[in-house]
Amino acid sequence: MREFIFKANKSITNGEVNLKDLPGSCGRLDLVCRCVSSSFFLSHDLRRNTIFYSVHYGAPNPPVAVKFVGSELKRVSPDERSIALFIKKALDKSPMQLWKESTSGIYIAKKEFRDIILEKKNEGKEIYYLHKEGENIENIFNNKECNDKNIVFILGDHIGIGEEDEKFLEDIGALKVSLSPLELHANHCITIVHNALDKAEID
């Protein structure tokens, strides 16, 4: 299983989503939509071995977490507008501490970024923080011994995840993983991670 946890620093936290202005009035919700598309969509198929979390810290009710489960998704298309419509439906619901299903494979909860990461850590999963100064991903996932790992990747939007959350990841033993010496868009990072794991045949 591959999981991605994305910190969306400015993304909207209620259902008042303006589909004509996802970057501006919705706090770069377009970035979330692109990451969802990169996480799941193949040519004529979906990645059913993937879960994607976006944790929104924008107005008016932060934080709100949205979870997408590839094995359960239905009727979602890869374009930003379609994905934004499904996110809007989720954000229209009142989030609680426990995950509440909005539509097939899409859930919402009142959860912090760190709380979700700690849940994964306590489940025994490997936590990797995508950072240009980390170890090259192909040096880590280049042999069949990695096949039985449940892997969680942490990434941020154009703002990043912040120094405090970086310190938190360091404290829990997350490993920094580099995809490029250059700063990349988050959705491109997800595509590169999938490619590296596909080549290593990691589920």
JSON list of C-alpha atoms in Angstrom, two decimals:
[
{"chain": "A", "resi": 1, "resn": "MET", "atom": "CA", "xyz": [0.00, 0.00, 0.00]},
{"chain": "A", "resi": 2, "resn": "ARG", "atom": "CA", "xyz": [1.20, 3.50, -0.90]},
{"chain": "A", "resi": 3, "resn": "GLU", "atom": "CA", "xyz": [-0.04, 6.47, 1.08]},
{"chain": "A", "resi": 4, "resn": "PHE", "atom": "CA", "xyz": [0.51, 10.20, 0.63]},
{"chain": "A", "resi": 5, "resn": "ILE", "atom": "CA", "xyz": [-0.18, 12.88, 3.24]},
{"chain": "A", "resi": 6, "resn": "PHE", "atom": "CA", "xyz": [-0.29, 16.39, 1.79]},
{"chain": "A", "resi": 7, "resn": "LYS", "atom": "CA", "xyz": [-0.32, 19.58, 3.86]},
{"chain": "A", "resi": 8, "resn": "ALA", "atom": "CA", "xyz": [-2.49, 22.20, 2.12]},
{"chain": "A", "resi": 9, "resn": "ASN", "atom": "CA", "xyz": [-1.66, 25.34, 4.08]},
{"chain": "A", "resi": 10, "resn": "LYS", "atom": "CA", "xyz": [-4.28, 27.67, 2.60]},
{"chain": "A", "resi": 11, "resn": "SER", "atom": "CA", "xyz": [-6.90, 25.34, 1.13]},
{"chain": "A", "resi": 12, "resn": "ILE", "atom": "CA", "xyz": [-10.51, 26.05, 1.98]},
{"chain": "A", "resi": 13, "resn": "THR", "atom": "CA", "xyz": [-12.16, 24.18, 4.87]},
{"chain": "A", "resi": 14, "resn": "ASN", "atom": "CA", "xyz": [-15.85, 24.48, 4.01]},
{"chain": "A", "resi": 15, "resn": "GLY", "atom": "CA", "xyz": [-18.00, 23.72, 0.99]},
{"chain": "A", "resi": 16, "resn": "GLU", "atom": "CA", "xyz": [-18.01, 27.24, -0.46]},
{"chain": "A", "resi": 17, "resn": "VAL", "atom": "CA", "xyz": [-15.74, 26.15, -3.30]},
{"chain": "A", "resi": 18, "resn": "ASN", "atom": "CA", "xyz": [-15.63, 28.46, -6.31]},
{"chain": "A", "resi": 19, "resn": "LEU", "atom": "CA", "xyz": [-15.04, 26.08, -9.19]},
{"chain": "A", "resi": 20, "resn": "LYS", "atom": "CA", "xyz": [-14.05, 29.01, -11.41]},
{"chain": "A", "resi": 21, "resn": "ASP", "atom": "CA", "xyz": [-11.25, 30.11, -9.08]},
{"chain": "A", "resi": 22, "resn": "LEU", "atom": "CA", "xyz": [-9.64, 27.11, -7.37]},
{"chain": "A", "resi": 23, "resn": "PRO", "atom": "CA", "xyz": [-6.20, 28.78, -7.07]},
{"chain": "A", "resi": 24, "resn": "GLY", "atom": "CA", "xyz": [-7.37, 32.12, -5.67]},
{"chain": "A", "resi": 25, "resn": "SER", "atom": "CA", "xyz": [-10.56, 32.09, -3.61]},
{"chain": "A", "resi": 26, "resn": "CYS", "atom": "CA", "xyz": [-10.11, 28.44, -2.58]},
{"chain": "A", "resi": 27, "resn": "GLY", "atom": "CA", "xyz": [-6.55, 28.72, -1.24]},
{"chain": "A", "resi": 28, "resn": "ARG", "atom": "CA", "xyz": [-4.78, 26.75, -3.99]},
{"chain": "A", "resi": 29, "resn": "LEU", "atom": "CA", "xyz": [-7.31, 23.94, -3.97]},
{"chain": "A", "resi": 30, "resn": "ASP", "atom": "CA", "xyz": [-6.08, 23.35, -7.53]},
{"chain": "A", "resi": 31, "resn": "LEU", "atom": "CA", "xyz": [-2.88, 21.89, -6.05]},
{"chain": "A", "resi": 32, "resn": "VAL", "atom": "CA", "xyz": [-4.88, 19.39, -4.01]},
{"chain": "A", "resi": 33, "resn": "CYS", "atom": "CA", "xyz": [-6.84, 18.37, -7.12]},
{"chain": "A", "resi": 34, "resn": "ARG", "atom": "CA", "xyz": [-3.65, 17.86, -9.14]},
{"chain": "A", "resi": 35, "resn": "CYS", "atom": "CA", "xyz": [-2.20, 15.70, -6.38]},
{"chain": "A", "resi": 36, "resn": "VAL", "atom": "CA", "xyz": [-5.33, 13.56, -6.29]},
{"chain": "A", "resi": 37, "resn": "SER", "atom": "CA", "xyz": [-5.14, 13.10, -10.07]},
{"chain": "A", "resi": 38, "resn": "SER", "atom": "CA", "xyz": [-1.46, 12.13, -9.92]},
{"chain": "A", "resi": 39, "resn": "SER", "atom": "CA", "xyz": [-2.08, 9.77, -7.00]},
{"chain": "A", "resi": 40, "resn": "PHE", "atom": "CA", "xyz": [-4.69, 7.63, -8.67]},
{"chain": "A", "resi": 41, "resn": "PHE", "atom": "CA", "xyz": [-5.18, 8.00, -12.40]},
{"chain": "A", "resi": 42, "resn": "LEU", "atom": "CA", "xyz": [-3.55, 5.76, -14.99]},
{"chain": "A", "resi": 43, "resn": "SER", "atom": "CA", "xyz": [-4.46, 5.46, -18.66]},
{"chain": "A", "resi": 44, "resn": "HIS", "atom": "CA", "xyz": [-7.85, 3.72, -18.55]},
{"chain": "A", "resi": 45, "resn": "ASP", "atom": "CA", "xyz": [-7.43, 2.63, -14.93]},
{"chain": "A", "resi": 46, "resn": "LEU", "atom": "CA", "xyz": [-6.99, 3.66, -11.29]},
{"chain": "A", "resi": 47, "resn": "ARG", "atom": "CA", "xyz": [-4.27, 2.89, -8.79]},
{"chain": "A", "resi": 48, "resn": "ARG", "atom": "CA", "xyz": [-6.21, 0.90, -6.24]},
{"chain": "A", "resi": 49, "resn": "ASN", "atom": "CA", "xyz": [-3.19, 0.37, -3.98]},
{"chain": "A", "resi": 50, "resn": "THR", "atom": "CA", "xyz": [-3.03, 4.06, -3.01]},
{"chain": "A", "resi": 51, "resn": "ILE", "atom": "CA", "xyz": [-4.53, 6.30, -0.33]},
{"chain": "A", "resi": 52, "resn": "PHE", "atom": "CA", "xyz": [-4.18, 10.09, -0.44]},
{"chain": "A", "resi": 53, "resn": "TYR", "atom": "CA", "xyz": [-4.81, 12.52, 2.42]},
{"chain": "A", "resi": 54, "resn": "SER", "atom": "CA", "xyz": [-5.02, 16.29, 2.09]},
{"chain": "A", "resi": 55, "resn": "VAL", "atom": "CA", "xyz": [-5.04, 18.26, 5.35]},
{"chain": "A", "resi": 56, "resn": "HIS", "atom": "CA", "xyz": [-6.45, 21.74, 4.84]},
{"chain": "A", "resi": 57, "resn": "TYR", "atom": "CA", "xyz": [-5.47, 24.71, 7.01]},
{"chain": "A", "resi": 58, "resn": "GLY", "atom": "CA", "xyz": [-7.31, 27.52, 5.21]},
{"chain": "A", "resi": 59, "resn": "ALA", "atom": "CA", "xyz": [-10.38, 29.50, 6.33]},
{"chain": "A", "resi": 60, "resn": "PRO", "atom": "CA", "xyz": [-12.83, 29.21, 7.90]},
{"chain": "A", "resi": 61, "resn": "ASN", "atom": "CA", "xyz": [-12.55, 26.02, 9.99]},
{"chain": "A", "resi": 62, "resn": "PRO", "atom": "CA", "xyz": [-9.05, 24.48, 10.04]},
{"chain": "A", "resi": 63, "resn": "PRO", "atom": "CA", "xyz": [-7.91, 21.81, 10.15]},
{"chain": "A", "resi": 64, "resn": "VAL", "atom": "CA", "xyz": [-10.00, 19.54, 7.94]},
{"chain": "A", "resi": 65, "resn": "ALA", "atom": "CA", "xyz": [-8.65, 16.32, 6.44]},
{"chain": "A", "resi": 66, "resn": "VAL", "atom": "CA", "xyz": [-9.97, 14.67, 3.28]},
{"chain": "A", "resi": 67, "resn": "LYS", "atom": "CA", "xyz": [-9.07, 11.04, 2.52]},
{"chain": "A", "resi": 68, "resn": "PHE", "atom": "CA", "xyz": [-9.24, 9.35, -0.89]},
{"chain": "A", "resi": 69, "resn": "VAL", "atom": "CA", "xyz": [-9.11, 5.53, -1.03]},
{"chain": "A", "resi": 70, "resn": "GLY", "atom": "CA", "xyz": [-8.19, 4.21, -4.46]},
{"chain": "A", "resi": 71, "resn": "SER", "atom": "CA", "xyz": [-9.83, 0.81, -4.04]},
{"chain": "A", "resi": 72, "resn": "GLU", "atom": "CA", "xyz": [-13.20, 2.47, -3.33]},
{"chain": "A", "resi": 73, "resn": "LEU", "atom": "CA", "xyz": [-13.26, 5.48, -5.67]},
{"chain": "A", "resi": 74, "resn": "LYS", "atom": "CA", "xyz": [-16.12, 5.74, -8.16]},
{"chain": "A", "resi": 75, "resn": "ARG", "atom": "CA", "xyz": [-17.21, 8.28, -10.76]},
{"chain": "A", "resi": 76, "resn": "VAL", "atom": "CA", "xyz": [-14.25, 10.63, -10.18]},
{"chain": "A", "resi": 77, "resn": "SER", "atom": "CA", "xyz": [-12.52, 11.92, -13.32]},
{"chain": "A", "resi": 78, "resn": "PRO", "atom": "CA", "xyz": [-8.88, 13.06, -13.49]},
{"chain": "A", "resi": 79, "resn": "ASP", "atom": "CA", "xyz": [-9.63, 16.72, -14.30]},
{"chain": "A", "resi": 80, "resn": "GLU", "atom": "CA", "xyz": [-9.39, 19.39, -11.60]},
{"chain": "A", "resi": 81, "resn": "ARG", "atom": "CA", "xyz": [-13.05, 20.44, -11.84]},
{"chain": "A", "resi": 82, "resn": "SER", "atom": "CA", "xyz": [-14.37, 16.91, -11.30]},
{"chain": "A", "resi": 83, "resn": "ILE", "atom": "CA", "xyz": [-12.08, 16.33, -8.33]},
{"chain": "A", "resi": 84, "resn": "ALA", "atom": "CA", "xyz": [-12.95, 19.75, -6.87]},
{"chain": "A", "resi": 85, "resn": "LEU", "atom": "CA", "xyz": [-16.66, 18.89, -7.07]},
{"chain": "A", "resi": 86, "resn": "PHE", "atom": "CA", "xyz": [-16.10, 15.77, -4.98]},
{"chain": "A", "resi": 87, "resn": "ILE", "atom": "CA", "xyz": [-13.96, 17.71, -2.49]},
{"chain": "A", "resi": 88, "resn": "LYS", "atom": "CA", "xyz": [-16.74, 20.31, -2.26]},
{"chain": "A", "resi": 89, "resn": "LYS", "atom": "CA", "xyz": [-19.24, 17.57, -1.43]},
{"chain": "A", "resi": 90, "resn": "ALA", "atom": "CA", "xyz": [-16.96, 16.34, 1.35]},
{"chain": "A", "resi": 91, "resn": "LEU", "atom": "CA", "xyz": [-16.35, 19.83, 2.74]},
{"chain": "A", "resi": 92, "resn": "ASP", "atom": "CA", "xyz": [-20.11, 20.46, 2.80]},
{"chain": "A", "resi": 93, "resn": "LYS", "atom": "CA", "xyz": [-20.34, 17.91, 5.62]},
{"chain": "A", "resi": 94, "resn": "SER", "atom": "CA", "xyz": [-19.53, 18.78, 9.23]},
{"chain": "A", "resi": 95, "resn": "PRO", "atom": "CA", "xyz": [-16.24, 17.00, 9.99]},
{"chain": "A", "resi": 96, "resn": "MET", "atom": "CA", "xyz": [-15.96, 14.94, 13.18]},
{"chain": "A", "resi": 97, "resn": "GLN", "atom": "CA", "xyz": [-12.98, 13.21, 14.82]},
{"chain": "A", "resi": 98, "resn": "LEU", "atom": "CA", "xyz": [-13.85, 9.94, 13.08]},
{"chain": "A", "resi": 99, "resn": "TRP", "atom": "CA", "xyz": [-13.78, 9.59, 9.31]},
{"chain": "A", "resi": 100, "resn": "LYS", "atom": "CA", "xyz": [-17.17, 10.15, 7.67]},
{"chain": "A", "resi": 101, "resn": "GLU", "atom": "CA", "xyz": [-17.77, 8.95, 4.12]},
{"chain": "A", "resi": 102, "resn": "SER", "atom": "CA", "xyz": [-18.93, 11.65, 1.71]},
{"chain": "A", "resi": 103, "resn": "THR", "atom": "CA", "xyz": [-19.03, 9.73, -1.57]},
{"chain": "A", "resi": 104, "resn": "SER", "atom": "CA", "xyz": [-17.56, 6.36, -2.55]},
{"chain": "A", "resi": 105, "resn": "GLY", "atom": "CA", "xyz": [-13.94, 6.28, -1.42]},
{"chain": "A", "resi": 106, "resn": "ILE", "atom": "CA", "xyz": [-13.84, 9.89, -0.15]},
{"chain": "A", "resi": 107, "resn": "TYR", "atom": "CA", "xyz": [-13.92, 10.66, 3.58]},
{"chain": "A", "resi": 108, "resn": "ILE", "atom": "CA", "xyz": [-13.69, 13.75, 5.78]},
{"chain": "A", "resi": 109, "resn": "ALA", "atom": "CA", "xyz": [-12.58, 14.22, 9.39]},
{"chain": "A", "resi": 110, "resn": "LYS", "atom": "CA", "xyz": [-11.48, 16.89, 11.84]},
{"chain": "A", "resi": 111, "resn": "LYS", "atom": "CA", "xyz": [-7.84, 15.79, 12.07]},
{"chain": "A", "resi": 112, "resn": "GLU", "atom": "CA", "xyz": [-4.46, 17.49, 12.30]},
{"chain": "A", "resi": 113, "resn": "PHE", "atom": "CA", "xyz": [-1.61, 16.82, 9.85]},
{"chain": "A", "resi": 114, "resn": "ARG", "atom": "CA", "xyz": [0.58, 15.42, 12.64]},
{"chain": "A", "resi": 115, "resn": "ASP", "atom": "CA", "xyz": [-2.21, 13.24, 14.04]},
{"chain": "A", "resi": 116, "resn": "ILE", "atom": "CA", "xyz": [-2.59, 11.36, 10.77]},
{"chain": "A", "resi": 117, "resn": "ILE", "atom": "CA", "xyz": [1.17, 10.88, 10.51]},
{"chain": "A", "resi": 118, "resn": "LEU", "atom": "CA", "xyz": [1.32, 9.56, 14.08]},
{"chain": "A", "resi": 119, "resn": "GLU", "atom": "CA", "xyz": [-1.52, 7.13, 13.34]},
{"chain": "A", "resi": 120, "resn": "LYS", "atom": "CA", "xyz": [0.52, 5.73, 10.46]},
{"chain": "A", "resi": 121, "resn": "LYS", "atom": "CA", "xyz": [3.68, 5.60, 12.56]},
{"chain": "A", "resi": 122, "resn": "ASN", "atom": "CA", "xyz": [1.84, 3.72, 15.31]},
{"chain": "A", "resi": 123, "resn": "GLU", "atom": "CA", "xyz": [0.58, 1.24, 12.71]},
{"chain": "A", "resi": 124, "resn": "GLY", "atom": "CA", "xyz": [4.21, 0.39, 12.00]},
{"chain": "A", "resi": 125, "resn": "LYS", "atom": "CA", "xyz": [4.39, 2.05, 8.61]},
{"chain": "A", "resi": 126, "resn": "GLU", "atom": "CA", "xyz": [7.54, 3.54, 7.09]},
{"chain": "A", "resi": 127, "resn": "ILE", "atom": "CA", "xyz": [7.40, 7.36, 7.01]},
{"chain": "A", "resi": 128, "resn": "TYR", "atom": "CA", "xyz": [9.27, 9.20, 4.24]},
{"chain": "A", "resi": 129, "resn": "TYR", "atom": "CA", "xyz": [9.46, 12.98, 3.92]},
{"chain": "A", "resi": 130, "resn": "LEU", "atom": "CA", "xyz": [9.94, 14.20, 0.35]},
{"chain": "A", "resi": 131, "resn": "HIS", "atom": "CA", "xyz": [12.74, 16.78, 0.47]},
{"chain": "A", "resi": 132, "resn": "LYS", "atom": "CA", "xyz": [15.36, 17.74, -2.11]},
{"chain": "A", "resi": 133, "resn": "GLU", "atom": "CA", "xyz": [18.17, 17.27, 0.45]},
{"chain": "A", "resi": 134, "resn": "GLY", "atom": "CA", "xyz": [17.21, 13.69, 1.28]},
{"chain": "A", "resi": 135, "resn": "GLU", "atom": "CA", "xyz": [18.56, 10.35, 0.09]},
{"chain": "A", "resi": 136, "resn": "ASN", "atom": "CA", "xyz": [17.94, 9.48, -3.54]},
{"chain": "A", "resi": 137, "resn": "ILE", "atom": "CA", "xyz": [14.71, 7.50, -3.80]},
{"chain": "A", "resi": 138, "resn": "GLU", "atom": "CA", "xyz": [16.18, 4.96, -6.20]},
{"chain": "A", "resi": 139, "resn": "ASN", "atom": "CA", "xyz": [18.86, 4.09, -3.63]},
{"chain": "A", "resi": 140, "resn": "ILE", "atom": "CA", "xyz": [16.12, 3.22, -1.15]},
{"chain": "A", "resi": 141, "resn": "PHE", "atom": "CA", "xyz": [13.63, 1.35, -3.33]},
{"chain": "A", "resi": 142, "resn": "ASN", "atom": "CA", "xyz": [15.85, -0.62, -5.64]},
{"chain": "A", "resi": 143, "resn": "ASN", "atom": "CA", "xyz": [15.44, -4.18, -4.40]},
{"chain": "A", "resi": 144, "resn": "LYS", "atom": "CA", "xyz": [12.74, -6.75, -3.79]},
{"chain": "A", "resi": 145, "resn": "GLU", "atom": "CA", "xyz": [13.28, -6.66, -0.01]},
{"chain": "A", "resi": 146, "resn": "CYS", "atom": "CA", "xyz": [11.09, -3.52, 0.10]},
{"chain": "A", "resi": 147, "resn": "ASN", "atom": "CA", "xyz": [8.03, -5.26, -1.30]},
{"chain": "A", "resi": 148, "resn": "ASP", "atom": "CA", "xyz": [6.35, -5.99, 2.03]},
{"chain": "A", "resi": 149, "resn": "LYS", "atom": "CA", "xyz": [6.56, -2.42, 3.33]},
{"chain": "A", "resi": 150, "resn": "ASN", "atom": "CA", "xyz": [3.58, -0.17, 3.87]},
{"chain": "A", "resi": 151, "resn": "ILE", "atom": "CA", "xyz": [4.93, 3.19, 2.79]},
{"chain": "A", "resi": 152, "resn": "VAL", "atom": "CA", "xyz": [3.76, 6.70, 3.67]},
{"chain": "A", "resi": 153, "resn": "PHE", "atom": "CA", "xyz": [5.09, 9.80, 1.93]},
{"chain": "A", "resi": 154, "resn": "ILE", "atom": "CA", "xyz": [4.79, 13.30, 3.41]},
{"chain": "A", "resi": 155, "resn": "LEU", "atom": "CA", "xyz": [4.74, 16.37, 1.19]},
{"chain": "A", "resi": 156, "resn": "GLY", "atom": "CA", "xyz": [3.70, 20.00, 1.29]},
{"chain": "A", "resi": 157, "resn": "ASP", "atom": "CA", "xyz": [2.27, 22.58, -1.07]},
{"chain": "A", "resi": 158, "resn": "HIS", "atom": "CA", "xyz": [4.07, 25.62, -2.51]},
{"chain": "A", "resi": 159, "resn": "ILE", "atom": "CA", "xyz": [4.58, 26.91, 1.06]},
{"chain": "A", "resi": 160, "resn": "GLY", "atom": "CA", "xyz": [6.05, 23.66, 2.38]},
{"chain": "A", "resi": 161, "resn": "ILE", "atom": "CA", "xyz": [5.19, 22.02, 5.68]},
{"chain": "A", "resi": 162, "resn": "GLY", "atom": "CA", "xyz": [6.98, 24.50, 7.97]},
{"chain": "A", "resi": 163, "resn": "GLU", "atom": "CA", "xyz": [9.92, 24.21, 10.37]},
{"chain": "A", "resi": 164, "resn": "GLU", "atom": "CA", "xyz": [7.86, 22.88, 13.29]},
{"chain": "A", "resi": 165, "resn": "ASP", "atom": "CA", "xyz": [6.43, 20.01, 11.27]},
{"chain": "A", "resi": 166, "resn": "GLU", "atom": "CA", "xyz": [9.87, 19.27, 9.82]},
{"chain": "A", "resi": 167, "resn": "LYS", "atom": "CA", "xyz": [11.19, 19.02, 13.40]},
{"chain": "A", "resi": 168, "resn": "PHE", "atom": "CA", "xyz": [8.26, 16.74, 14.27]},
{"chain": "A", "resi": 169, "resn": "LEU", "atom": "CA", "xyz": [9.11, 14.43, 11.37]},
{"chain": "A", "resi": 170, "resn": "GLU", "atom": "CA", "xyz": [12.74, 14.36, 12.44]},
{"chain": "A", "resi": 171, "resn": "ASP", "atom": "CA", "xyz": [11.72, 13.50, 16.02]},
{"chain": "A", "resi": 172, "resn": "ILE", "atom": "CA", "xyz": [9.62, 10.51, 14.93]},
{"chain": "A", "resi": 173, "resn": "GLY", "atom": "CA", "xyz": [12.39, 9.17, 12.72]},
{"chain": "A", "resi": 174, "resn": "ALA", "atom": "CA", "xyz": [11.00, 9.97, 9.27]},
{"chain": "A", "resi": 175, "resn": "LEU", "atom": "CA", "xyz": [13.56, 9.54, 6.51]},
{"chain": "A", "resi": 176, "resn": "LYS", "atom": "CA", "xyz": [14.14, 12.36, 4.03]},
{"chain": "A", "resi": 177, "resn": "VAL", "atom": "CA", "xyz": [13.85, 11.18, 0.44]},
{"chain": "A", "resi": 178, "resn": "SER", "atom": "CA", "xyz": [14.99, 13.21, -2.56]},
{"chain": "A", "resi": 179, "resn": "LEU", "atom": "CA", "xyz": [13.46, 13.01, -6.02]},
{"chain": "A", "resi": 180, "resn": "SER", "atom": "CA", "xyz": [15.48, 15.78, -7.65]},
{"chain": "A", "resi": 181, "resn": "PRO", "atom": "CA", "xyz": [18.01, 18.50, -6.77]},
{"chain": "A", "resi": 182, "resn": "LEU", "atom": "CA", "xyz": [15.34, 20.97, -7.94]},
{"chain": "A", "resi": 183, "resn": "GLU", "atom": "CA", "xyz": [12.12, 22.13, -6.28]},
{"chain": "A", "resi": 184, "resn": "LEU", "atom": "CA", "xyz": [9.25, 20.20, -7.90]},
{"chain": "A", "resi": 185, "resn": "HIS", "atom": "CA", "xyz": [5.49, 20.59, -7.85]},
{"chain": "A", "resi": 186, "resn": "ALA", "atom": "CA", "xyz": [3.84, 18.24, -5.37]},
{"chain": "A", "resi": 187, "resn": "ASN", "atom": "CA", "xyz": [1.80, 16.45, -8.03]},
{"chain": "A", "resi": 188, "resn": "HIS", "atom": "CA", "xyz": [4.98, 15.82, -10.05]},
{"chain": "A", "resi": 189, "resn": "CYS", "atom": "CA", "xyz": [6.60, 14.38, -6.92]},
{"chain": "A", "resi": 190, "resn": "ILE", "atom": "CA", "xyz": [3.75, 11.89, -6.58]},
{"chain": "A", "resi": 191, "resn": "THR", "atom": "CA", "xyz": [4.17, 10.79, -10.19]},
{"chain": "A", "resi": 192, "resn": "ILE", "atom": "CA", "xyz": [7.92, 10.26, -9.70]},
{"chain": "A", "resi": 193, "resn": "VAL", "atom": "CA", "xyz": [7.34, 8.29, -6.48]},
{"chain": "A", "resi": 194, "resn": "HIS", "atom": "CA", "xyz": [4.86, 6.02, -8.23]},
{"chain": "A", "resi": 195, "resn": "ASN", "atom": "CA", "xyz": [7.33, 5.46, -11.06]},
{"chain": "A", "resi": 196, "resn": "ALA", "atom": "CA", "xyz": [10.14, 4.56, -8.66]},
{"chain": "A", "resi": 197, "resn": "LEU", "atom": "CA", "xyz": [7.93, 2.13, -6.75]},
{"chain": "A", "resi": 198, "resn": "ASP", "atom": "CA", "xyz": [6.51, 0.65, -9.94]},
{"chain": "A", "resi": 199, "resn": "LYS", "atom": "CA", "xyz": [10.02, -0.12, -11.14]},
{"chain": "A", "resi": 200, "resn": "ALA", "atom": "CA", "xyz": [10.86, -1.65, -7.76]},
{"chain": "A", "resi": 201, "resn": "GLU", "atom": "CA", "xyz": [7.56, -3.59, -7.89]},
{"chain": "A", "resi": 202, "resn": "ILE", "atom": "CA", "xyz": [6.51, -2.32, -4.47]},
{"chain": "A", "resi": 203, "resn": "ASP", "atom": "CA", "xyz": [2.81, -2.57, -3.65]}
]
